[in-house]
Coordinates of C-alpha atoms in Angstrom, one line a residue:
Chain B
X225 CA -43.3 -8.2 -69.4
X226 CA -41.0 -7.6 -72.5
X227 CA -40.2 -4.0 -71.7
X228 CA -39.6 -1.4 -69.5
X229 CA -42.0 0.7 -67.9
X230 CA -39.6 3.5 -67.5
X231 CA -37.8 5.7 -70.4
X232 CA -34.8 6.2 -68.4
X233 CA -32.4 4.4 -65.7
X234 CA -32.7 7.4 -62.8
X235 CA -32.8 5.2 -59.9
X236 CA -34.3 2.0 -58.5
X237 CA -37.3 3.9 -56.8
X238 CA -38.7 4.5 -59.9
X239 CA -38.7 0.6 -61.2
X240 CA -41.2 -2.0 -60.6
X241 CA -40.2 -5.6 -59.5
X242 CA -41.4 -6.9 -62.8
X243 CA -38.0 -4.1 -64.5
X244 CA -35.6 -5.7 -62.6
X245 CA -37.1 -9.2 -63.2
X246 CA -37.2 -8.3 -67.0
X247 CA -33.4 -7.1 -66.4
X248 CA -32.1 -9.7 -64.9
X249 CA -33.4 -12.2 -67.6
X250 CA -31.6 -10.2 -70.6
X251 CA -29.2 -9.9 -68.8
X252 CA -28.6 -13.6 -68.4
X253 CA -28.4 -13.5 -72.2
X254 CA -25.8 -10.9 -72.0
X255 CA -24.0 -12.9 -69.8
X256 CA -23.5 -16.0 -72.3
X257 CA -22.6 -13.0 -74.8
X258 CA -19.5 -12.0 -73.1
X259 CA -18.3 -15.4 -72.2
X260 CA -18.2 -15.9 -76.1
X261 CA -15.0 -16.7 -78.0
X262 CA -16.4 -13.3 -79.9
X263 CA -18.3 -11.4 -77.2
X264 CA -19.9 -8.9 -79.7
X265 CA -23.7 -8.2 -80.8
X266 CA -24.9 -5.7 -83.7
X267 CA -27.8 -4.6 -81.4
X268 CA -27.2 -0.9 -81.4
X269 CA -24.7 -0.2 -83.9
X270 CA -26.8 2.5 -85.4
X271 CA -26.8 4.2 -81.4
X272 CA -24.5 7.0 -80.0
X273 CA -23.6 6.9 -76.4
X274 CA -22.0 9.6 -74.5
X275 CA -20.3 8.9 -70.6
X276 CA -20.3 11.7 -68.5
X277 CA -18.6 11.6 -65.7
X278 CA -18.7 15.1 -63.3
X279 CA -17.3 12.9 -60.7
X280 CA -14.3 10.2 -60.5
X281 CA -15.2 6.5 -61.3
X282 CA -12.8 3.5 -62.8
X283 CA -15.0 0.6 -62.5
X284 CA -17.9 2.3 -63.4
X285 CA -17.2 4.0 -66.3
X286 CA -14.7 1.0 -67.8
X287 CA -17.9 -1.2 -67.2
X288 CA -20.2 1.4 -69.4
X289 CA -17.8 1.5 -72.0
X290 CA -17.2 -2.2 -72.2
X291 CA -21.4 -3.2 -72.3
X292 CA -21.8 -0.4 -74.7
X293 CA -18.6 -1.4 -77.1
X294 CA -20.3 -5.0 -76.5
X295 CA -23.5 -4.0 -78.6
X296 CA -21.5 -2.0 -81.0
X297 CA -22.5 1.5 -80.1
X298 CA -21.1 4.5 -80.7
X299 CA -19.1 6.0 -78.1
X300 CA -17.7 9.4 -76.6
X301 CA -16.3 9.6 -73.3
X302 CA -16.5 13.6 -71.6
X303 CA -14.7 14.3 -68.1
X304 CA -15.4 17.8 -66.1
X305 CA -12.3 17.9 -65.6
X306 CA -11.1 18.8 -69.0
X307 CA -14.3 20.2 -69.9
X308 CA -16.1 23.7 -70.6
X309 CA -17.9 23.1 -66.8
X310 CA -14.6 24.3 -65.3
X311 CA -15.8 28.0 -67.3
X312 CA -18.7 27.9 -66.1
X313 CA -21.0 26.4 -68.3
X314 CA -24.2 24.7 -66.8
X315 CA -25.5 20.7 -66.7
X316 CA -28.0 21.2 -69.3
X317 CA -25.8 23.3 -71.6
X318 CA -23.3 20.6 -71.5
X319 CA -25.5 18.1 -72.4
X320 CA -27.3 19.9 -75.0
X321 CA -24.4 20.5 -76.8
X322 CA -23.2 16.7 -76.8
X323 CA -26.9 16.0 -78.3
X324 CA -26.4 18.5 -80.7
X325 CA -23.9 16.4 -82.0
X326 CA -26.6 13.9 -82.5
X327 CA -25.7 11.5 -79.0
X328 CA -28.8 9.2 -78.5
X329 CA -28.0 8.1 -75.2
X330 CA -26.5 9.8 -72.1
X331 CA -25.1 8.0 -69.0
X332 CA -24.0 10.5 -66.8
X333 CA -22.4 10.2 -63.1
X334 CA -22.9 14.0 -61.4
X335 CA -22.0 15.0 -57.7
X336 CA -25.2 16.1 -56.8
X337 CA -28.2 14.1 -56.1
X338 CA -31.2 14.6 -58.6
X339 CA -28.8 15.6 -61.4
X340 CA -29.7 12.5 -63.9
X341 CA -33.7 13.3 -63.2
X342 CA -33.2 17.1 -63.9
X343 CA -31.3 16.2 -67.2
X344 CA -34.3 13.8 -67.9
X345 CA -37.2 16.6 -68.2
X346 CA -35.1 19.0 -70.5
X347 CA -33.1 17.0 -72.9
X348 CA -34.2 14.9 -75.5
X349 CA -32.0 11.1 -75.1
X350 CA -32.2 8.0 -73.0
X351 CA -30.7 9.1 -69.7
X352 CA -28.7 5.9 -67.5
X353 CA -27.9 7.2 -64.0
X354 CA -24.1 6.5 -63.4
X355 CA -24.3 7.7 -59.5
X356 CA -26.1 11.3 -58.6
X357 CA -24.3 12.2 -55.5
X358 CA -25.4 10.1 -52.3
X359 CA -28.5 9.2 -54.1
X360 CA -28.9 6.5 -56.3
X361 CA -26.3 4.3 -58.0
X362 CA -29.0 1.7 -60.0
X363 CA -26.9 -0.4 -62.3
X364 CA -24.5 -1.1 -58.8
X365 CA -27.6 -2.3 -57.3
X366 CA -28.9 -4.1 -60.2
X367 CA -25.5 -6.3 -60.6
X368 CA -25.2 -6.5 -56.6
X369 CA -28.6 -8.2 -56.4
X370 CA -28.4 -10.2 -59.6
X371 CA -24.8 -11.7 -58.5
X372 CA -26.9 -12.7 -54.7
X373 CA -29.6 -14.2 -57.6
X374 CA -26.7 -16.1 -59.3
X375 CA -24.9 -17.3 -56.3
X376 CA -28.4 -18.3 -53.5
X377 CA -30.6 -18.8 -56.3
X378 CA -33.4 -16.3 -55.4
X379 CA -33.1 -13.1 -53.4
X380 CA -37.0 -13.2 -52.2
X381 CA -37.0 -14.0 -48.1
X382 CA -32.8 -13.8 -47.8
X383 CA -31.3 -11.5 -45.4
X384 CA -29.1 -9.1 -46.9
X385 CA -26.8 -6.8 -44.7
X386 CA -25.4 -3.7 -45.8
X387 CA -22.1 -2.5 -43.7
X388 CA -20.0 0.3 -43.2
X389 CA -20.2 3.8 -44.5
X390 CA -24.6 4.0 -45.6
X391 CA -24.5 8.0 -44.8
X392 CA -22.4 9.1 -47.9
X393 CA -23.2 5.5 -50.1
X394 CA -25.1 6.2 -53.5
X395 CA -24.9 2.5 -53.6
X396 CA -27.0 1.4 -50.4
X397 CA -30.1 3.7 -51.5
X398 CA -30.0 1.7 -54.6
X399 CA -29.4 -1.6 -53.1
X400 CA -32.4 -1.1 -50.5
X401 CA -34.9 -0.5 -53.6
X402 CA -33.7 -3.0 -55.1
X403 CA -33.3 -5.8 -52.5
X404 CA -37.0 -4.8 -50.7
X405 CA -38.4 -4.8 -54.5
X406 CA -37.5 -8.6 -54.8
X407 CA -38.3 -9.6 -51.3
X408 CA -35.6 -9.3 -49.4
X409 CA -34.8 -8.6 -45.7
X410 CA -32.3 -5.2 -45.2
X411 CA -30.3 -4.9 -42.0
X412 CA -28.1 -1.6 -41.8
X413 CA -25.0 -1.8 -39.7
X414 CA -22.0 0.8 -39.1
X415 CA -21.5 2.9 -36.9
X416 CA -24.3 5.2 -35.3
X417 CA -22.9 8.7 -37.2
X418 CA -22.8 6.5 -40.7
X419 CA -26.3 5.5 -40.3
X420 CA -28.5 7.9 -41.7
X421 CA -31.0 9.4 -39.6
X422 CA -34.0 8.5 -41.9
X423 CA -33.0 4.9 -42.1
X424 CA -36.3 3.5 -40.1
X425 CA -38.5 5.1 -42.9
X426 CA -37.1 3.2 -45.4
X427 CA -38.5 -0.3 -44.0
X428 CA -35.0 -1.5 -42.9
X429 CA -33.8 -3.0 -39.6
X430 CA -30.7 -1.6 -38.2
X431 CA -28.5 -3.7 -36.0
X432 CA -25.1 -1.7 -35.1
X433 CA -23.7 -5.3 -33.8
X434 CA -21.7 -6.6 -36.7
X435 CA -20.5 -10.2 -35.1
X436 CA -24.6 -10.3 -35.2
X437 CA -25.3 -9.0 -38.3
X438 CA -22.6 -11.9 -39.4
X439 CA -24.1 -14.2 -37.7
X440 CA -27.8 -13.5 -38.6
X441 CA -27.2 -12.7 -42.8
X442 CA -27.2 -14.8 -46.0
X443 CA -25.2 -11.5 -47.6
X444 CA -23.0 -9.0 -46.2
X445 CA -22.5 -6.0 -48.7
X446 CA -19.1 -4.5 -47.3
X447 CA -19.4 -0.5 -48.2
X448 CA -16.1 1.7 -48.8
X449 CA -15.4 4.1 -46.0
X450 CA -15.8 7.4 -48.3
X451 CA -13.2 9.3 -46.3
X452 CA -12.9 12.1 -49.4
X453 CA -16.7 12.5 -48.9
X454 CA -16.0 12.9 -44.9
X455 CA -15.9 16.6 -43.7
X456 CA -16.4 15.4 -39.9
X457 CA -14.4 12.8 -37.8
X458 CA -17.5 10.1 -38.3
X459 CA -15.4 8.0 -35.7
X460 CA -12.0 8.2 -33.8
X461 CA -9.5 6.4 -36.0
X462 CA -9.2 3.5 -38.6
X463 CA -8.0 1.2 -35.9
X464 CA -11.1 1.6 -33.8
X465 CA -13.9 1.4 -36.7
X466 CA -11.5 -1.7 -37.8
X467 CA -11.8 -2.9 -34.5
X468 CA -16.1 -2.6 -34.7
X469 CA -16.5 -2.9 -38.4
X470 CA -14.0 -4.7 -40.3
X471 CA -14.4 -7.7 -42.0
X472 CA -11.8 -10.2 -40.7
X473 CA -11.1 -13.9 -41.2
X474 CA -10.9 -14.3 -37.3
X475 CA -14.5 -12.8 -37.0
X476 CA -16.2 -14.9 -39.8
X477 CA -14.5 -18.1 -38.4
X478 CA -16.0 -17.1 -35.3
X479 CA -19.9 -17.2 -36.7
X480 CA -21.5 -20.6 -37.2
X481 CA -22.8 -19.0 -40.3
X482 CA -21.0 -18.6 -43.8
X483 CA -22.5 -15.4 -45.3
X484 CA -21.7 -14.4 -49.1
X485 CA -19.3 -11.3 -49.1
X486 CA -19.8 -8.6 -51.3
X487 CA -18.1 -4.8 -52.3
X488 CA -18.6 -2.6 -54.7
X489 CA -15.2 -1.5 -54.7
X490 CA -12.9 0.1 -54.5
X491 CA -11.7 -2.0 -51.6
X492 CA -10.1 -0.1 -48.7
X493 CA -8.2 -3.6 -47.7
X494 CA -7.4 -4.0 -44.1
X495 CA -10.2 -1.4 -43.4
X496 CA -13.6 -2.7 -44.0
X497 CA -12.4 -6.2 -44.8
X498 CA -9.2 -8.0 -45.1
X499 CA -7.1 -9.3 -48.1
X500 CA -8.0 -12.6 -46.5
X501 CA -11.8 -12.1 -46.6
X502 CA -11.8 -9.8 -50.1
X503 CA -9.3 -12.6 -51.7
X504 CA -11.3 -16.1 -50.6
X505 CA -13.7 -18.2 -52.3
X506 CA -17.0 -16.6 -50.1
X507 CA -16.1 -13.2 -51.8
X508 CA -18.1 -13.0 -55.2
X509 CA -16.7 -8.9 -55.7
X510 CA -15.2 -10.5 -59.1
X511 CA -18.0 -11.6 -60.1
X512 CA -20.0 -9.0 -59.4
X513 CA -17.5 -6.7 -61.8
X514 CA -18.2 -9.7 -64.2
X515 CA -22.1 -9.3 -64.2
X516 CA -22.0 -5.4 -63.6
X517 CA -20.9 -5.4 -67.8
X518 CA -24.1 -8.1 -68.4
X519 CA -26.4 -6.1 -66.5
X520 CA -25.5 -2.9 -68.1
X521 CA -25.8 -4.3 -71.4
X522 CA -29.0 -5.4 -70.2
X523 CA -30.5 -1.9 -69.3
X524 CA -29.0 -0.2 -72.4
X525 CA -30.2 -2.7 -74.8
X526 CA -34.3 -2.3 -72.9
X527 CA -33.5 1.2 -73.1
X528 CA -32.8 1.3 -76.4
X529 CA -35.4 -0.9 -77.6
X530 CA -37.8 1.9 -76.5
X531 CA -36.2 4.7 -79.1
X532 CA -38.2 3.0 -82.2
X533 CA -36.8 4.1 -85.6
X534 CA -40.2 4.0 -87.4
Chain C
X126 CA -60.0 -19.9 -86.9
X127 CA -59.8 -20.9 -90.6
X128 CA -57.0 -23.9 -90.4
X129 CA -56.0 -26.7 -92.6
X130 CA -53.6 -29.6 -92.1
X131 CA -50.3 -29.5 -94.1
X132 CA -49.3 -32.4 -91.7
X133 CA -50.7 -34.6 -89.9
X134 CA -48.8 -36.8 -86.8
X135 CA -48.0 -39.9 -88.8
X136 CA -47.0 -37.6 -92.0
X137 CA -44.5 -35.8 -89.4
X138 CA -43.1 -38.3 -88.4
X139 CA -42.1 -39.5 -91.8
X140 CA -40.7 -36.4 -92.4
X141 CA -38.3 -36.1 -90.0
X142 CA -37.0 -39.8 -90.7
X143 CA -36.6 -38.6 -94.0
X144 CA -34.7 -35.7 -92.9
X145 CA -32.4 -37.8 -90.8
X146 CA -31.6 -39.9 -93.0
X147 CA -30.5 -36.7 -95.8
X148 CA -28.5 -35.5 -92.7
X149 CA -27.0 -39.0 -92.4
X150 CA -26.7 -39.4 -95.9
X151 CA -24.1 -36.0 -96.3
X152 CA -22.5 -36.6 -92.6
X153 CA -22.2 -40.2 -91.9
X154 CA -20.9 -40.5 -88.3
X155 CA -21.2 -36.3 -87.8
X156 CA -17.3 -36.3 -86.7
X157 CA -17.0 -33.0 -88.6
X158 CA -21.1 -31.6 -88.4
X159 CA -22.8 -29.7 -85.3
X160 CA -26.7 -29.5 -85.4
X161 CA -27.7 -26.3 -84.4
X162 CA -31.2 -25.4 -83.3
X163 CA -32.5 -21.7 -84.1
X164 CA -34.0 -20.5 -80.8
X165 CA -37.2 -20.1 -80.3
X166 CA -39.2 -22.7 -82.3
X167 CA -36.3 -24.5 -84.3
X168 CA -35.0 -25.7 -81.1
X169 CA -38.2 -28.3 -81.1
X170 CA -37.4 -29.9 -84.8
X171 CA -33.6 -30.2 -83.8
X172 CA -34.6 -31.8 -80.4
X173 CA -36.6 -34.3 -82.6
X174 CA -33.9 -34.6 -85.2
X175 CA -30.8 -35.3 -82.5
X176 CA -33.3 -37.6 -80.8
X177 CA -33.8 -39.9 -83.9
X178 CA -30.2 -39.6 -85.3
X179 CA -28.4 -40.5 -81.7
X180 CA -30.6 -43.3 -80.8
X181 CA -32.5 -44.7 -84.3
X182 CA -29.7 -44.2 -86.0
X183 CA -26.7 -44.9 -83.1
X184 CA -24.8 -41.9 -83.9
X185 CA -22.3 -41.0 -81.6
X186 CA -21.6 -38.3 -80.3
X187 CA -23.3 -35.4 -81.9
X188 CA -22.6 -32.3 -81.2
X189 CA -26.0 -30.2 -80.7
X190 CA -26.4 -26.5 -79.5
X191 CA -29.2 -23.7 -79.5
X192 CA -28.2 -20.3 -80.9
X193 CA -30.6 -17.1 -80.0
X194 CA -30.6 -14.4 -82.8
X195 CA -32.7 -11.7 -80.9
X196 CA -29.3 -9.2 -80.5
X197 CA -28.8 -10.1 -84.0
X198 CA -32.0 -9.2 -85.5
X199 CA -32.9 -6.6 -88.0
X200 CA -35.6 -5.3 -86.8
X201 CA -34.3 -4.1 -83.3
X202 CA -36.3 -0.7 -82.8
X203 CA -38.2 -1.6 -85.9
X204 CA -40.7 -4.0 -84.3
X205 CA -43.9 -2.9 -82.7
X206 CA -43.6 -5.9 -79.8
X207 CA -40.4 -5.6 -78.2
X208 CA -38.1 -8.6 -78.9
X209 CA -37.2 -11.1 -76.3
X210 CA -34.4 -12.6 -76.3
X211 CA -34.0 -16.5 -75.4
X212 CA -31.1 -18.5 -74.3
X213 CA -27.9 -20.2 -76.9
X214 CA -26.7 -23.2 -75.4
X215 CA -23.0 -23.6 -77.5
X216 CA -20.1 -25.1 -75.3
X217 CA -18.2 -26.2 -78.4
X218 CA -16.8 -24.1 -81.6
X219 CA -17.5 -23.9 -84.7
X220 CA -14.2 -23.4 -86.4
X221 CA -13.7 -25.4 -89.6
X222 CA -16.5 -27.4 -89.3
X223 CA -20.2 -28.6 -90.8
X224 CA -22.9 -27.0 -89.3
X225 CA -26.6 -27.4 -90.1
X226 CA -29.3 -24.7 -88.9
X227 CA -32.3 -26.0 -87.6
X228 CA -35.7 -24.0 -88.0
X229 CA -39.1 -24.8 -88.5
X230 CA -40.2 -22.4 -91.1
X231 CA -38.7 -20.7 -93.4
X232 CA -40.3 -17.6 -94.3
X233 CA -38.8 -14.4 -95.3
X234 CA -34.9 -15.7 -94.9
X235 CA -33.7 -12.4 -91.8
X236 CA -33.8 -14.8 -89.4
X237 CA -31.4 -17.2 -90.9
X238 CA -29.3 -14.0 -92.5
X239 CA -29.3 -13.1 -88.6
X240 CA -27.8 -16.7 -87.6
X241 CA -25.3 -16.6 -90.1
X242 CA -24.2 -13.6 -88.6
X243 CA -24.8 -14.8 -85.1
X244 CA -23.1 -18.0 -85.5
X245 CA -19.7 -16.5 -86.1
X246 CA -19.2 -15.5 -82.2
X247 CA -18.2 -19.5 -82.3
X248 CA -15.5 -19.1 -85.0
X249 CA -15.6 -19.7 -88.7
X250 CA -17.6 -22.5 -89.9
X251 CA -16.4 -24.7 -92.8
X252 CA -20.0 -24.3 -94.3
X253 CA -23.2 -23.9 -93.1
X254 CA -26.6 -25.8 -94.1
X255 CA -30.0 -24.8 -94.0
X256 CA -32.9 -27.5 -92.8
X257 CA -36.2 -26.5 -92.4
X258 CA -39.9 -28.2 -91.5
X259 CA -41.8 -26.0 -94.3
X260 CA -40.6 -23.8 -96.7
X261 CA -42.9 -21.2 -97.7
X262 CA -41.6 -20.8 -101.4
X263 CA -42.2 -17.0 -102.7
X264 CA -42.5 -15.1 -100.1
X265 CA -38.1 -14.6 -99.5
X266 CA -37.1 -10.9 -98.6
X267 CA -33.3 -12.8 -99.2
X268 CA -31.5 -14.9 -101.5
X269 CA -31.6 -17.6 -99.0
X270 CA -32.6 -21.4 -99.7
X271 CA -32.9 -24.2 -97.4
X272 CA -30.4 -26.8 -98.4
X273 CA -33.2 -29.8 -96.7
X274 CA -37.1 -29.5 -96.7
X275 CA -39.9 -31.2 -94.9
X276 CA -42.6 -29.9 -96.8
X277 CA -43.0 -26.3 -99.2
X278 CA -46.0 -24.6 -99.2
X279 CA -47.3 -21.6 -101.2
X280 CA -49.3 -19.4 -98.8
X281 CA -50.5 -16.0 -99.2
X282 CA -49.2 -13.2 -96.6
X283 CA -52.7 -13.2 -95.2
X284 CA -51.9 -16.8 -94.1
X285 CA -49.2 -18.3 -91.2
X286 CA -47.9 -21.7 -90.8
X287 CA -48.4 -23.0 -87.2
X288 CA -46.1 -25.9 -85.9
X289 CA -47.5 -27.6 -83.1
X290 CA -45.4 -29.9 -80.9
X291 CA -46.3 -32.9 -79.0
X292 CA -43.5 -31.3 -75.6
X293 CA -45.3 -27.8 -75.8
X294 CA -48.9 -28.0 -77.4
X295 CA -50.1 -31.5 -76.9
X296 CA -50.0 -33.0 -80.6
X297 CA -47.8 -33.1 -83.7
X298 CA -49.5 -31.2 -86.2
X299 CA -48.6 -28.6 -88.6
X300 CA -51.6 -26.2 -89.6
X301 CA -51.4 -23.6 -92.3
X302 CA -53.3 -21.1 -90.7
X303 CA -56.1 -18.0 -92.1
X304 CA -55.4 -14.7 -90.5
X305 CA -58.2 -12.7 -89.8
X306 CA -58.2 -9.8 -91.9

């Protein structure tokens, strides 16, 4: 496979095994790019790129800009918050007046679920999906499983747990897709009211044990507790879901087993894992900002390749 | 397929001795010179080239490295097949030094305007060099010349030149090939 068998980046359901494969390869590529003393290509100088971010993001966004200054596109950043949606104005309005300005690409991060796939049937660009409410976040799942490929080798038959807050986390959608599309085992752990209720349909195990779940998985992919997103008491205190939940030195030393730590950040230290844990050589969450720029790079440039001049 | 020889193994392997030696010839013991192969099909010709230079000819230690073009290509979203990239294999810079591209043919002169471009993520050579297997003369879209030839060839567009390599293919051939029309 040399190219993608989608148009746009909406969410992993919509990408065969063979995408991600084809991904992850460019994105190895991408990879010795930006450990260069000169970590710039020419690929899409003649593109326009516009972030639009309707919700908060840091890493995110800073990792969109950097792959897409990387490949020498054009650029324009858009907040809501200093935007025309604060009169009123609707999604597709927005975006059609960006595109009037002649954007070719629009990666867009939006509150409510569906938002990207909405903006794919009635605009006319490339659309990369940035995180559509507690839906999908693909390019977090995409660099999540290609830093498990970098650091076991293969992701095919490991066990990958995902912990913590899975209710109101774009990212573990994503990461099931993904991690069940190249082979892999899914355990969800947290507790009972942050599991969602249709978990079992999605082909995963859930195991609300944790010193279990440590003990039984190659990766653990710590989620943030999403208190802003919380409108209930999901449990009764920090102390006590630290107590069930959290990531501690003490507990991993307890396991026979040595799993790889990951977080998508940011990193509620001291709640779902300790400075300890987040800070020591089994944590790869570095890393994985490291490859979430190559892997980005990766989709755009696929993406792009599809918008033929002649 | 309509195919005729332009080299045969024995005539090949003459050719790259003779290349050698040129490359000998302007860099002695390569203190200052880095062969770089041009990724995909260069990289066989400068696996050849190190090959007889470090142990034929008991140079020591010569720098070698594969550069990829495909992100800097021309013809990104101008190219029916999509391009795929391959990997560049460069743990040293080029700052102030010889270096000598690698290809095996040399056709319409993008690709090597593309590694001239490409190469300069590794700092600022001294100067660069050109060595190719064939040169097809005339057909240039670039002012670009090869500074060392094995062989030049006039060929019509309608024809390709197809290198064939003992490691991939099986033999050491190089075929100047009929398209079908």
């Amino acid at each position: 496979m040399t190219e993608l068998s989608v148009d746009h980046l909406l969410g992993i359901k919509d990408l065969q095994k063979e995408d991600i494969e084809l991904i992850f390869k460019t994105a190895d590529q991408f990879k010795e790019v930006i450990n260069r003393p000169i970590k710039k290509v020419p690929s899409l100088r003649d593109i326009t790129i516009a972030n639009v971010f309707f919700e908060n993001s840091t890493r995110t966004k800073l990792s969109f800009e950097l792959a897409e200054k990387r490949l020498s596109a054009d650029v324009v950043n858009f907040s809501a918050s200093s935007s025309s949606v604060s009169k009123g104005e609707t999604l597709v309005d927005t975006i059609n007046n960006i595109l009037a300005m002649k954007v070719d690409m629009v990666v867009m991060r939006h509150p409510h679920p569906g938002a990207c796939h909405l903006l794919a049937q009635k605009v006319d660009a490339k659309i990369v999906n940035a995180g559509d409410g507690a839906h999908e976040h693909p390019t977090q799942a995409l660099l999540d499983t290609y830093s498990i490929r970098e650091k076991l080798g293969k992701i095919k038959g490991k066990k990958v747990a995902i912990v913590g807050d899975i209710l109101h986390s774009r990212v573990a959608l994503s990461n099931i897709y993904a991690l069940q599309k190249l082979g892999a085992e899914v355990t969800l752990c947290g507790p009972r009211t942050l599991i969602p209720q249709h978990a079992e349909s999605l082909d995963v195990k859930v195991d609300l044990n944790f010193d279990r779940v440590i003990q039984n998985n190659d990766v653990l992919n710590m989620l943030r507790v999403q208190n802003e997103r919380m409108n209930l008491d999901y449990f009764p205190s920090n102390r006590d879901y630290v107590f069930q939940y959290g990531l501690t030195q003490d507990r991993l030393n307890k396991s026979q087993n040595k799993p790889l730590i990951m977080h998508p950040g940011p990193i509620n230290r001291g709640v779902e894992m300790s400075s300890e844990v987040a800070d020591s050589n089994d944590a790869i969450i570095l890393n994985q900002v490291e490859n979430g720029v190559a892997v980005r790079m990766s989709v755009l440039y696929l993406l792009a390749s599809k918008m033929n001049i002649v | 397929m309509n195919q005729k020889v332009l080299l045969d193994e024995k005539e090949l392997q003459v050719v790259l001795h003779r290349l050698s030696c040129q490359l000998l010839e302007n860099h002695l013991d390569f203190s200052n010179s880095v062969l770089i192969g041009l990724q995909p099909r260069g990289v066989f010709l400068a696996d050849r080239l190190h090959q007889l230079i470090t142990s034929d000819y008991q140079v020591k230690n010569l720098q070698y490295g594969t550069l990829d073009i495909t992100f800097f290509r021309d013809d990104f979203r101008r190219n029916e097949n999509p391009l795929k990239a391959n990997s560049t294999q460069i743990d040293f810079l080029v700052e102030n030094r010889n270096v000598i591209f690698i290809d095996d043919v040399l056709y319409s002169g993008r690709s090597v305007q593309a590694a001239l471009s490409a190469i300069q993520s590794f700092g600022r050579p001294k100067a660069v060099e050109l060595m190719v297997l064939i040169d097809r003369r005339f057909s240039r879209h670039l002012p670009i010349q090869p500074s060392y030839t094995g062989r030049q060839v006039d060929a019509i567009s309608e024809e390709h030149v197809r290198v064939a390599w003992k490691e991939r293919d099986g033999e050491d051939c190089v075929y100047l090939v009929k398209n079908k029309i």
